[in-house]
């Protein structure tokens, strides 16, 4: 907090008054980095997300969702290792839990919409699809592949789109509506 205050040329107390304790600061940094701006627009209402539902079929929708994942990971990549390393810290644990819950809510909404608009692989429920999306699009999976294994963001996007499509819709490619 002291270095943030020095950088901002304010007192440490001003930082605490403006953002709260370190966990609140970390969550604020995550939210702004994830969104890419300060606008109070939910992620699923932003252009990258809405373009997913303009896709002509389920595979293309998931390719666009993978593009969204790549763009978001590119933004949050510097913060992910910090969160992962500090996830066991009792002060940071609620931040990671909130990030994870928001991610789960987002993937649940995407899975439900995907099921309604394009359909899912036979025998796969929307809840199971949400679990698969939650796993495949998790920040730690992206971090493992891109930062730790050296994949390019383009390679990650291509793998993610294919993995999601193969897992959720299989050979089904056209809209069910």
CSV table of N, CA and C in Angstrom, one decimal:
chain,number,residue,atom,x,y,z
A,1,UNK,N,0.8,-1.2,0.0
A,1,UNK,CA,0.0,0.0,0.0
A,1,UNK,C,0.9,1.3,0.0
A,2,UNK,N,2.0,1.2,0.7
A,2,UNK,CA,2.9,2.3,0.7
A,2,UNK,C,3.4,2.7,-0.7
A,3,UNK,N,3.8,1.7,-1.5
A,3,UNK,CA,4.3,2.0,-2.8
A,3,UNK,C,3.2,2.5,-3.7
A,4,UNK,N,2.0,2.0,-3.5
A,4,UNK,CA,0.9,2.6,-4.3
A,4,UNK,C,0.6,4.0,-3.9
A,5,UNK,N,0.7,4.3,-2.6
A,5,UNK,CA,0.5,5.7,-2.2
A,5,UNK,C,1.6,6.6,-2.7
A,6,UNK,N,2.9,6.1,-2.7
A,6,UNK,CA,4.0,6.9,-3.2
A,6,UNK,C,3.8,7.2,-4.7
A,7,UNK,N,3.4,6.1,-5.4
A,7,UNK,CA,3.2,6.3,-6.9
A,7,UNK,C,2.1,7.3,-7.2
A,8,UNK,N,1.0,7.2,-6.4
A,8,UNK,CA,-0.1,8.1,-6.6
A,8,UNK,C,0.1,9.5,-6.0
A,9,UNK,N,1.2,9.6,-5.2
A,9,UNK,CA,1.5,10.9,-4.5
A,9,UNK,C,0.4,11.3,-3.6
A,10,UNK,N,0.0,10.3,-2.8
A,10,UNK,CA,-1.0,10.5,-1.8
A,10,UNK,C,-0.6,9.8,-0.5
A,11,UNK,N,-1.3,10.0,0.6
A,11,UNK,CA,-0.9,9.3,1.8
A,11,UNK,C,-1.5,7.8,1.7
A,12,UNK,N,-0.9,7.0,2.5
A,12,UNK,CA,-1.4,5.6,2.6
A,12,UNK,C,-2.8,5.6,3.1
A,13,UNK,N,-3.1,6.5,4.0
A,13,UNK,CA,-4.5,6.6,4.5
A,13,UNK,C,-5.5,6.9,3.4
A,14,UNK,N,-5.0,7.8,2.5
A,14,UNK,CA,-5.9,8.1,1.3
A,14,UNK,C,-6.2,6.9,0.5
A,15,UNK,N,-5.2,6.0,0.3
A,15,UNK,CA,-5.4,4.8,-0.5
A,15,UNK,C,-6.4,3.9,0.3
A,16,UNK,N,-6.2,3.8,1.6
A,16,UNK,CA,-7.2,3.0,2.4
A,16,UNK,C,-8.6,3.6,2.3
A,17,UNK,N,-8.7,4.9,2.4
A,17,UNK,CA,-10.0,5.5,2.3
A,17,UNK,C,-10.7,5.4,0.9
A,18,UNK,N,-9.9,5.4,-0.1
A,18,UNK,CA,-10.4,5.3,-1.5
A,18,UNK,C,-10.8,3.9,-1.9
A,19,UNK,N,-10.0,2.9,-1.5
A,19,UNK,CA,-10.2,1.5,-2.0
A,19,UNK,C,-10.4,0.5,-0.9
A,20,UNK,N,-10.1,0.8,0.3
A,20,UNK,CA,-10.2,-0.2,1.4
A,20,UNK,C,-8.9,-0.9,1.6
A,21,UNK,N,-8.9,-2.1,2.2
A,21,UNK,CA,-7.8,-2.9,2.5
A,21,UNK,C,-7.2,-3.6,1.2
A,22,UNK,N,-6.1,-4.3,1.4
A,22,UNK,CA,-5.5,-4.9,0.2
A,22,UNK,C,-6.4,-5.8,-0.5
A,23,UNK,N,-7.3,-6.6,0.1
A,23,UNK,CA,-8.1,-7.5,-0.7
A,23,UNK,C,-9.1,-6.7,-1.6
A,24,UNK,N,-9.6,-5.6,-1.1
A,24,UNK,CA,-10.5,-4.8,-1.9
A,24,UNK,C,-9.7,-4.2,-3.1
A,25,UNK,N,-8.5,-3.7,-2.8
A,25,UNK,CA,-7.7,-3.2,-3.9
A,25,UNK,C,-7.4,-4.3,-4.9
A,26,UNK,N,-7.1,-5.5,-4.5
A,26,UNK,CA,-6.8,-6.6,-5.4
A,26,UNK,C,-8.0,-6.9,-6.3
A,27,UNK,N,-9.2,-6.9,-5.6
A,27,UNK,CA,-10.4,-7.2,-6.4
A,27,UNK,C,-10.7,-6.1,-7.4
A,28,UNK,N,-10.5,-4.9,-7.0
A,28,UNK,CA,-10.7,-3.7,-7.9
A,28,UNK,C,-9.8,-3.8,-9.1
A,29,UNK,N,-8.5,-4.1,-8.8
A,29,UNK,CA,-7.5,-4.3,-9.9
A,29,UNK,C,-8.0,-5.4,-10.9
A,30,UNK,N,-8.4,-6.5,-10.3
A,30,UNK,CA,-8.9,-7.6,-11.1
A,30,UNK,C,-10.1,-7.2,-12.0
A,31,UNK,N,-11.1,-6.6,-11.4
A,31,UNK,CA,-12.3,-6.2,-12.1
A,31,UNK,C,-12.0,-5.2,-13.3
A,32,UNK,N,-11.2,-4.2,-13.0
A,32,UNK,CA,-10.8,-3.2,-14.0
A,32,UNK,C,-10.0,-3.9,-15.1
A,33,UNK,N,-9.0,-4.7,-14.7
A,33,UNK,CA,-8.2,-5.4,-15.7
A,33,UNK,C,-9.0,-6.3,-16.6
A,34,UNK,N,-9.9,-7.1,-15.9
A,34,UNK,CA,-10.7,-8.0,-16.7
A,34,UNK,C,-11.6,-7.3,-17.7
A,35,UNK,N,-12.2,-6.2,-17.3
A,35,UNK,CA,-13.1,-5.5,-18.2
A,35,UNK,C,-12.3,-4.7,-19.2
A,36,UNK,N,-11.1,-4.2,-18.9
A,36,UNK,CA,-10.4,-3.4,-19.8
A,36,UNK,C,-10.7,-1.9,-19.7
A,37,UNK,N,-11.6,-1.6,-18.8
A,37,UNK,CA,-12.0,-0.2,-18.6
A,37,UNK,C,-12.7,0.0,-17.3
A,38,UNK,N,-13.1,1.2,-17.0
A,38,UNK,CA,-13.8,1.5,-15.7
A,38,UNK,C,-15.3,1.5,-15.9
A,39,UNK,N,-15.8,1.2,-17.0
A,39,UNK,CA,-17.3,1.2,-17.3
A,39,UNK,C,-18.0,0.1,-16.5
A,40,UNK,N,-19.1,0.4,-15.9
A,40,UNK,CA,-19.9,-0.5,-15.1
A,40,UNK,C,-20.8,-1.4,-15.9
A,41,UNK,N,-20.2,-2.0,-17.0
A,41,UNK,CA,-21.0,-2.9,-17.9
A,41,UNK,C,-20.6,-4.3,-17.6
A,42,UNK,N,-21.6,-5.2,-17.3
A,42,UNK,CA,-21.3,-6.6,-17.1
A,42,UNK,C,-20.5,-7.2,-18.3
A,43,UNK,N,-19.7,-8.2,-18.0
A,43,UNK,CA,-18.9,-8.8,-19.1
A,43,UNK,C,-19.8,-9.4,-20.2
A,44,UNK,N,-20.9,-10.0,-19.8
A,44,UNK,CA,-21.7,-10.7,-20.8
A,44,UNK,C,-22.6,-9.7,-21.6
A,45,UNK,N,-22.5,-8.4,-21.3
A,45,UNK,CA,-23.2,-7.4,-22.0
A,45,UNK,C,-22.2,-6.6,-22.9
A,46,UNK,N,-21.0,-7.0,-22.9
A,46,UNK,CA,-19.9,-6.3,-23.7
A,46,UNK,C,-19.9,-6.9,-25.1
A,47,UNK,N,-19.3,-6.1,-26.1
A,47,UNK,CA,-19.3,-6.6,-27.5
A,47,UNK,C,-18.7,-7.9,-27.7
A,48,UNK,N,-17.6,-8.3,-27.0
A,48,UNK,CA,-17.0,-9.6,-27.2
A,48,UNK,C,-18.0,-10.7,-26.9
A,49,UNK,N,-18.8,-10.5,-25.8
A,49,UNK,CA,-19.7,-11.5,-25.4
A,49,UNK,C,-20.9,-11.5,-26.3
A,50,UNK,N,-21.4,-10.3,-26.7
A,50,UNK,CA,-22.6,-10.3,-27.5
A,50,UNK,C,-22.4,-10.8,-28.9
A,51,UNK,N,-21.1,-10.7,-29.4
A,51,UNK,CA,-20.8,-11.3,-30.7
A,51,UNK,C,-20.9,-12.8,-30.7
A,52,UNK,N,-20.8,-13.4,-29.6
A,52,UNK,CA,-20.9,-14.9,-29.5
A,52,UNK,C,-22.3,-15.3,-30.0
A,53,UNK,N,-23.3,-14.6,-29.6
A,53,UNK,CA,-24.7,-15.0,-29.9
A,53,UNK,C,-25.1,-14.5,-31.3
A,54,UNK,N,-24.3,-13.8,-32.0
A,54,UNK,CA,-24.5,-13.5,-33.4
A,54,UNK,C,-24.0,-14.5,-34.3
A,55,UNK,N,-23.3,-15.5,-33.8
A,55,UNK,CA,-22.7,-16.6,-34.6
A,55,UNK,C,-23.8,-17.4,-35.3
A,56,UNK,N,-23.5,-17.9,-36.4
A,56,UNK,CA,-24.5,-18.7,-37.2
A,56,UNK,C,-24.7,-20.1,-36.6
A,57,UNK,N,-23.7,-20.6,-35.8
A,57,UNK,CA,-23.8,-22.0,-35.3
A,57,UNK,C,-23.0,-22.1,-34.0
A,58,UNK,N,-23.2,-23.2,-33.3
A,58,UNK,CA,-22.6,-23.4,-32.0
A,58,UNK,C,-21.1,-23.4,-32.1
A,59,UNK,N,-20.5,-24.1,-33.1
A,59,UNK,CA,-19.0,-24.1,-33.2
A,59,UNK,C,-18.4,-22.7,-33.3
A,60,UNK,N,-19.1,-21.9,-34.2
A,60,UNK,CA,-18.6,-20.5,-34.4
A,60,UNK,C,-18.8,-19.7,-33.1
A,61,UNK,N,-19.9,-19.9,-32.4
A,61,UNK,CA,-20.2,-19.3,-31.1
A,61,UNK,C,-19.1,-19.6,-30.1
A,62,UNK,N,-18.6,-20.8,-30.1
A,62,UNK,CA,-17.6,-21.2,-29.1
A,62,UNK,C,-16.2,-20.7,-29.6
A,63,UNK,N,-16.0,-20.6,-30.9
A,63,UNK,CA,-14.8,-19.9,-31.4
A,63,UNK,C,-14.7,-18.5,-30.9
A,64,UNK,N,-15.9,-17.8,-31.0
A,64,UNK,CA,-15.9,-16.4,-30.6
A,64,UNK,C,-15.8,-16.3,-29.1
A,65,UNK,N,-16.3,-17.3,-28.4
A,65,UNK,CA,-16.1,-17.3,-26.9
A,65,UNK,C,-14.7,-17.5,-26.5
A,66,UNK,N,-14.0,-18.3,-27.3
A,66,UNK,CA,-12.6,-18.6,-27.1
A,66,UNK,C,-11.8,-17.3,-27.4
A,67,UNK,N,-12.2,-16.5,-28.4
A,67,UNK,CA,-11.6,-15.2,-28.7
A,67,UNK,C,-11.7,-14.3,-27.5
A,68,UNK,N,-12.9,-14.3,-26.9
A,68,UNK,CA,-13.2,-13.5,-25.7
A,68,UNK,C,-12.3,-13.9,-24.6
A,69,UNK,N,-12.1,-15.3,-24.4
A,69,UNK,CA,-11.2,-15.8,-23.4
A,69,UNK,C,-9.8,-15.4,-23.6
A,70,UNK,N,-9.3,-15.4,-24.9
A,70,UNK,CA,-8.0,-14.9,-25.2
A,70,UNK,C,-7.8,-13.4,-24.9
A,71,UNK,N,-8.7,-12.6,-25.3
A,71,UNK,CA,-8.6,-11.2,-25.0
A,71,UNK,C,-8.6,-10.9,-23.5
A,72,UNK,N,-9.5,-11.6,-22.8
A,72,UNK,CA,-9.5,-11.4,-21.3
A,72,UNK,C,-8.2,-11.9,-20.7
A,73,UNK,N,-7.8,-13.1,-21.1
A,73,UNK,CA,-6.5,-13.6,-20.5
A,73,UNK,C,-5.4,-12.6,-20.8
A,74,UNK,N,-5.3,-12.1,-22.0
A,74,UNK,CA,-4.2,-11.1,-22.3
A,74,UNK,C,-4.2,-9.9,-21.3
A,75,UNK,N,-5.4,-9.5,-20.9
A,75,UNK,CA,-5.6,-8.4,-20.0
A,75,UNK,C,-5.1,-8.8,-18.6
A,76,UNK,N,-5.6,-10.0,-18.1
A,76,UNK,CA,-5.4,-10.3,-16.7
A,76,UNK,C,-4.1,-11.1,-16.5
A,77,UNK,N,-3.4,-11.5,-17.5
A,77,UNK,CA,-2.2,-12.3,-17.4
A,77,UNK,C,-1.3,-11.9,-16.3
A,78,UNK,N,-1.0,-10.5,-16.1
A,78,UNK,CA,-0.1,-10.1,-15.1
A,78,UNK,C,-0.6,-10.3,-13.7
A,79,UNK,N,-1.9,-10.4,-13.5
A,79,UNK,CA,-2.6,-10.5,-12.2
A,79,UNK,C,-2.8,-11.9,-11.8
A,80,UNK,N,-2.9,-12.8,-12.8
A,80,UNK,CA,-3.3,-14.2,-12.5
A,80,UNK,C,-2.2,-14.9,-11.6
A,81,UNK,N,-0.9,-14.8,-11.9
A,81,UNK,CA,0.1,-15.4,-11.0
A,81,UNK,C,0.0,-14.9,-9.6
A,82,UNK,N,-0.2,-13.6,-9.4
A,82,UNK,CA,-0.3,-12.9,-8.1
A,82,UNK,C,-1.5,-13.5,-7.3
A,83,UNK,N,-2.6,-13.6,-8.0
A,83,UNK,CA,-3.8,-14.2,-7.3
A,83,UNK,C,-3.6,-15.7,-7.0
A,84,UNK,N,-3.0,-16.4,-7.9
A,84,UNK,CA,-2.8,-17.9,-7.7
A,84,UNK,C,-1.8,-18.1,-6.5
A,85,UNK,N,-0.8,-17.3,-6.5
A,85,UNK,CA,0.3,-17.4,-5.5
A,85,UNK,C,-0.3,-17.0,-4.1
A,86,UNK,N,-1.2,-16.1,-4.1
A,86,UNK,CA,-1.7,-15.6,-2.8
A,86,UNK,C,-3.1,-16.2,-2.4
A,87,UNK,N,-3.6,-17.2,-3.2
A,87,UNK,CA,-4.9,-17.7,-3.0
A,87,UNK,C,-5.0,-18.4,-1.6
A,88,UNK,N,-3.9,-18.9,-1.0
A,88,UNK,CA,-4.0,-19.5,0.3
A,88,UNK,C,-4.0,-18.5,1.4
A,89,UNK,N,-3.7,-17.2,1.1
A,89,UNK,CA,-3.6,-16.2,2.1
A,89,UNK,C,-5.1,-15.9,2.6
A,90,UNK,N,-5.3,-16.0,3.9
A,90,UNK,CA,-6.7,-15.7,4.4
A,90,UNK,C,-7.3,-14.4,4.0
A,91,UNK,N,-6.5,-13.4,3.8
A,91,UNK,CA,-7.0,-12.1,3.3
A,91,UNK,C,-7.4,-12.1,1.8
A,92,UNK,N,-6.7,-13.0,1.1
A,92,UNK,CA,-6.9,-13.0,-0.4
A,92,UNK,C,-7.9,-14.1,-0.7
A,93,UNK,N,-8.1,-15.1,0.1
A,93,UNK,CA,-9.0,-16.2,-0.2
A,93,UNK,C,-10.4,-15.7,-0.6
A,94,UNK,N,-11.0,-14.7,0.1
A,94,UNK,CA,-12.3,-14.2,-0.4
A,94,UNK,C,-12.3,-13.6,-1.7
A,95,UNK,N,-11.2,-12.9,-2.1
A,95,UNK,CA,-11.1,-12.3,-3.4
A,95,UNK,C,-11.1,-13.4,-4.5
A,96,UNK,N,-10.2,-14.5,-4.3
A,96,UNK,CA,-10.2,-15.6,-5.2
A,96,UNK,C,-11.6,-16.2,-5.3
A,97,UNK,N,-12.2,-16.4,-4.2
A,97,UNK,CA,-13.6,-17.0,-4.2
A,97,UNK,C,-14.6,-16.2,-5.0
A,98,UNK,N,-14.5,-14.9,-4.8
A,98,UNK,CA,-15.4,-14.0,-5.6
A,98,UNK,C,-15.1,-14.0,-7.1
A,99,UNK,N,-13.8,-14.0,-7.4
A,99,UNK,CA,-13.4,-14.1,-8.9
A,99,UNK,C,-14.0,-15.5,-9.4
A,100,UNK,N,-13.8,-16.5,-8.7
A,100,UNK,CA,-14.2,-17.8,-9.1
A,100,UNK,C,-15.7,-17.9,-9.2
A,101,UNK,N,-16.5,-17.3,-8.3
A,101,UNK,CA,-17.9,-17.3,-8.3
A,101,UNK,C,-18.4,-16.5,-9.5
A,102,UNK,N,-17.8,-15.4,-9.8
A,102,UNK,CA,-18.2,-14.6,-11.0
A,102,UNK,C,-17.9,-15.4,-12.3
A,103,UNK,N,-16.8,-16.0,-12.3
A,103,UNK,CA,-16.5,-16.9,-13.5
A,103,UNK,C,-17.5,-18.0,-13.6
A,104,UNK,N,-17.9,-18.6,-12.6
A,104,UNK,CA,-18.9,-19.7,-12.6
A,104,UNK,C,-20.2,-19.2,-13.1
A,105,UNK,N,-20.6,-18.0,-12.6
A,105,UNK,CA,-21.9,-17.4,-13.0
A,105,UNK,C,-21.9,-17.1,-14.5
A,106,UNK,N,-20.8,-16.6,-15.0
A,106,UNK,CA,-20.6,-16.3,-16.4
A,106,UNK,C,-20.7,-17.5,-17.3
A,107,UNK,N,-19.9,-18.6,-16.9
A,107,UNK,CA,-19.9,-19.8,-17.7
A,107,UNK,C,-21.3,-20.5,-17.6
A,108,UNK,N,-22.0,-20.4,-16.5
A,108,UNK,CA,-23.3,-20.9,-16.4
A,108,UNK,C,-24.3,-20.2,-17.4
A,109,UNK,N,-24.2,-18.9,-17.5
A,109,UNK,CA,-25.0,-18.1,-18.4
A,109,UNK,C,-24.7,-18.5,-19.8
A,110,UNK,N,-23.5,-18.6,-20.2
A,110,UNK,CA,-23.1,-19.0,-21.5
A,110,UNK,C,-23.6,-20.4,-21.9
A,111,UNK,N,-23.4,-21.3,-20.9
A,111,UNK,CA,-23.9,-22.7,-21.2
A,111,UNK,C,-25.4,-22.8,-21.4
A,112,UNK,N,-26.1,-22.1,-20.6
A,112,UNK,CA,-27.6,-22.1,-20.8
A,112,UNK,C,-28.0,-21.5,-22.1
A,113,UNK,N,-27.3,-20.4,-22.5
A,113,UNK,CA,-27.6,-19.7,-23.7
A,113,UNK,C,-27.2,-20.6,-24.9
A,114,UNK,N,-26.1,-21.2,-24.8
A,114,UNK,CA,-25.6,-22.1,-25.8
A,114,UNK,C,-26.6,-23.3,-26.0
A,115,UNK,N,-27.1,-23.9,-24.9
A,115,UNK,CA,-28.0,-25.0,-25.0
A,115,UNK,C,-29.3,-24.5,-25.6
A,116,UNK,N,-29.8,-23.4,-25.3
A,116,UNK,CA,-31.1,-22.9,-25.8
A,116,UNK,C,-31.0,-22.5,-27.3
A,117,UNK,N,-29.9,-21.9,-27.7
A,117,UNK,CA,-29.8,-21.4,-29.0
A,117,UNK,C,-29.3,-22.4,-30.0
A,118,UNK,N,-28.3,-23.2,-29.6
A,118,UNK,CA,-27.7,-24.1,-30.6
A,118,UNK,C,-27.8,-25.6,-30.2
A,119,UNK,N,-28.1,-25.8,-29.0
A,119,UNK,CA,-28.2,-27.2,-28.5
A,119,UNK,C,-26.8,-27.8,-28.1
A,120,UNK,N,-26.9,-28.8,-27.2
A,120,UNK,CA,-25.7,-29.4,-26.7
A,120,UNK,C,-25.6,-30.9,-27.2
A,121,UNK,N,-24.4,-31.4,-27.0
A,121,UNK,CA,-24.2,-32.8,-27.4
A,121,UNK,C,-25.2,-33.7,-26.6
A,122,UNK,N,-25.7,-34.7,-27.3
A,122,UNK,CA,-26.7,-35.6,-26.6
A,122,UNK,C,-26.2,-36.1,-25.3
A,123,UNK,N,-27.1,-36.0,-24.3
A,123,UNK,CA,-26.8,-36.5,-23.0
A,123,UNK,C,-26.1,-35.5,-22.1
A,124,UNK,N,-25.8,-34.3,-22.6
A,124,UNK,CA,-25.0,-33.3,-21.8
A,124,UNK,C,-26.0,-32.2,-21.3
A,125,UNK,N,-26.1,-32.0,-20.0
A,125,UNK,CA,-27.0,-31.0,-19.5
A,125,UNK,C,-26.3,-29.6,-19.5
A,126,UNK,N,-27.1,-28.6,-19.4
A,126,UNK,CA,-26.6,-27.2,-19.4
A,126,UNK,C,-25.7,-27.1,-18.1
A,127,UNK,N,-26.0,-27.7,-17.0
A,127,UNK,CA,-25.2,-27.6,-15.8
A,127,UNK,C,-23.8,-28.3,-16.0
A,128,UNK,N,-23.8,-29.4,-16.7
A,128,UNK,CA,-22.5,-30.1,-17.0
A,128,UNK,C,-21.7,-29.3,-18.0
A,129,UNK,N,-22.4,-28.7,-19.0
A,129,UNK,CA,-21.7,-27.8,-19.9
A,129,UNK,C,-21.1,-26.6,-19.2
A,130,UNK,N,-21.8,-26.1,-18.2
A,130,UNK,CA,-21.3,-24.9,-17.5
A,130,UNK,C,-20.0,-25.4,-16.7
A,131,UNK,N,-20.0,-26.6,-16.1
A,131,UNK,CA,-18.8,-27.1,-15.4
A,131,UNK,C,-17.6,-27.2,-16.4
A,132,UNK,N,-17.9,-27.7,-17.6
A,132,UNK,CA,-16.8,-27.9,-18.6
A,132,UNK,C,-16.3,-26.5,-19.0
A,133,UNK,N,-17.2,-25.6,-19.3
A,133,UNK,CA,-16.7,-24.2,-19.6
A,133,UNK,C,-16.0,-23.6,-18.5
A,134,UNK,N,-16.4,-23.7,-17.3
A,134,UNK,CA,-15.8,-23.2,-16.1
A,134,UNK,C,-14.4,-23.7,-16.0
A,135,UNK,N,-14.2,-25.0,-16.3
A,135,UNK,CA,-12.8,-25.6,-16.2
A,135,UNK,C,-12.0,-25.1,-17.3
A,136,UNK,N,-12.5,-25.2,-18.6
A,136,UNK,CA,-11.6,-24.9,-19.7
A,136,UNK,C,-11.3,-23.4,-19.8
A,137,UNK,N,-12.1,-22.6,-19.3
A,137,UNK,CA,-11.9,-21.1,-19.4
A,137,UNK,C,-11.3,-20.5,-18.1
A,138,UNK,N,-10.9,-21.4,-17.2
A,138,UNK,CA,-10.4,-20.9,-15.9
A,138,UNK,C,-9.0,-20.1,-16.1
A,139,UNK,N,-8.8,-19.1,-15.4
A,139,UNK,CA,-7.6,-18.3,-15.5
A,139,UNK,C,-6.3,-19.2,-15.3
A,140,UNK,N,-6.4,-20.2,-14.4
A,140,UNK,CA,-5.2,-21.0,-14.1
A,140,UNK,C,-4.9,-21.9,-15.3
A,141,UNK,N,-5.9,-22.4,-16.1
A,141,UNK,CA,-5.6,-23.2,-17.3
A,141,UNK,C,-4.9,-22.3,-18.3
A,142,UNK,N,-5.4,-21.1,-18.6
A,142,UNK,CA,-4.8,-20.2,-19.5
A,142,UNK,C,-3.4,-19.9,-19.1
A,143,UNK,N,-3.2,-19.6,-17.8
A,143,UNK,CA,-1.9,-19.3,-17.2
A,143,UNK,C,-0.9,-20.5,-17.4
A,144,UNK,N,-1.4,-21.7,-17.2
A,144,UNK,CA,-0.5,-22.9,-17.4
A,144,UNK,C,-0.1,-23.0,-18.8
A,145,UNK,N,-1.0,-22.8,-19.8
A,145,UNK,CA,-0.6,-23.0,-21.2
A,145,UNK,C,0.2,-21.9,-21.8
A,146,UNK,N,-0.2,-20.6,-21.5
A,146,UNK,CA,0.4,-19.5,-22.1
A,146,UNK,C,1.7,-19.1,-21.3
A,147,UNK,N,1.6,-18.8,-20.1
A,147,UNK,CA,2.7,-18.3,-19.4
A,147,UNK,C,3.7,-19.4,-19.0
A,148,UNK,N,3.2,-20.5,-18.5
A,148,UNK,CA,4.1,-21.6,-18.0
A,148,UNK,C,4.6,-22.5,-19.1
A,149,UNK,N,3.7,-22.8,-20.1
A,149,UNK,CA,4.1,-23.7,-21.2
A,149,UNK,C,4.6,-23.0,-22.5
A,150,UNK,N,4.4,-21.7,-22.5
A,150,UNK,CA,4.9,-20.9,-23.6
A,150,UNK,C,4.0,-20.9,-24.9
A,151,UNK,N,2.7,-21.2,-24.7
A,151,UNK,CA,1.8,-21.2,-25.9
A,151,UNK,C,1.6,-19.7,-26.3
A,152,UNK,N,1.4,-19.5,-27.6
A,152,UNK,CA,1.0,-18.1,-28.0
A,152,UNK,C,-0.5,-18.0,-27.6
A,153,UNK,N,-0.9,-16.7,-27.6
A,153,UNK,CA,-2.3,-16.5,-27.3
A,153,UNK,C,-3.2,-17.0,-28.4
A,154,UNK,N,-2.7,-17.0,-29.7
A,154,UNK,CA,-3.4,-17.5,-30.8
A,154,UNK,C,-3.6,-19.0,-30.7
A,155,UNK,N,-2.5,-19.7,-30.3
A,155,UNK,CA,-2.6,-21.2,-30.1
A,155,UNK,C,-3.6,-21.5,-29.0
A,156,UNK,N,-3.5,-20.8,-27.9
A,156,UNK,CA,-4.5,-21.0,-26.8
A,156,UNK,C,-5.9,-20.8,-27.3
A,157,UNK,N,-6.2,-19.7,-28.0
A,157,UNK,CA,-7.5,-19.4,-28.5
A,157,UNK,C,-8.0,-20.6,-29.4
A,158,UNK,N,-7.2,-21.0,-30.3
A,158,UNK,CA,-7.6,-22.1,-31.2
A,158,UNK,C,-7.9,-23.4,-30.4
A,159,UNK,N,-7.0,-23.8,-29.5
A,159,UNK,CA,-7.2,-25.0,-28.7
A,159,UNK,C,-8.5,-24.8,-27.9
A,160,UNK,N,-8.7,-23.7,-27.2
A,160,UNK,CA,-9.9,-23.5,-26.4
A,160,UNK,C,-11.1,-23.6,-27.2
A,161,UNK,N,-11.2,-22.9,-28.3
A,161,UNK,CA,-12.4,-23.0,-29.2
A,161,UNK,C,-12.7,-24.5,-29.6
A,162,UNK,N,-11.7,-25.2,-30.0
A,162,UNK,CA,-11.9,-26.6,-30.4
A,162,UNK,C,-12.3,-27.5,-29.2
A,163,UNK,N,-11.6,-27.3,-28.0
A,163,UNK,CA,-11.9,-28.1,-26.9
A,163,UNK,C,-13.3,-27.8,-26.4
A,164,UNK,N,-13.8,-26.6,-26.4
A,164,UNK,CA,-15.1,-26.3,-25.9
A,164,UNK,C,-16.1,-26.9,-26.9
A,165,UNK,N,-15.9,-26.7,-28.2
A,165,UNK,CA,-16.9,-27.2,-29.2
A,165,UNK,C,-16.9,-28.7,-29.2
A,166,UNK,N,-15.8,-29.4,-29.1
A,166,UNK,CA,-15.7,-30.9,-29.1
A,166,UNK,C,-16.4,-31.4,-27.9
A,167,UNK,N,-16.2,-30.7,-26.7
A,167,UNK,CA,-16.8,-31.2,-25.5
A,167,UNK,C,-18.3,-30.9,-25.4
A,168,UNK,N,-18.8,-29.8,-25.9
A,168,UNK,CA,-20.1,-29.4,-25.7
A,168,UNK,C,-21.1,-29.7,-26.8
A,169,UNK,N,-20.6,-29.6,-28.0
A,169,UNK,CA,-21.6,-29.8,-29.1
A,169,UNK,C,-21.2,-31.0,-30.1
A,170,UNK,N,-20.0,-31.4,-30.0
A,170,UNK,CA,-19.5,-32.5,-30.8
A,170,UNK,C,-19.7,-32.2,-32.3
A,171,UNK,N,-20.4,-33.0,-33.0
A,171,UNK,CA,-20.6,-32.8,-34.5
A,171,UNK,C,-21.8,-31.9,-34.7
A,172,UNK,N,-22.6,-31.5,-33.7
A,172,UNK,CA,-23.7,-30.6,-33.9
A,172,UNK,C,-23.1,-29.3,-34.3
A,173,UNK,N,-23.5,-28.7,-35.4
A,173,UNK,CA,-23.0,-27.4,-35.8
A,173,UNK,C,-24.0,-26.4,-36.1
A,174,UNK,N,-25.2,-26.7,-36.3
A,174,UNK,CA,-26.2,-25.8,-36.7
A,174,UNK,C,-27.1,-25.4,-35.5
A,175,UNK,N,-27.8,-24.3,-35.7
A,175,UNK,CA,-28.7,-23.8,-34.7
A,175,UNK,C,-29.9,-24.7,-34.6
A,176,UNK,N,-30.5,-24.8,-33.4
A,176,UNK,CA,-31.7,-25.7,-33.2
A,176,UNK,C,-32.9,-24.8,-33.3
A,177,UNK,N,-32.8,-23.5,-33.5
A,177,UNK,CA,-34.0,-22.6,-33.6
A,177,UNK,C,-34.2,-22.2,-35.0
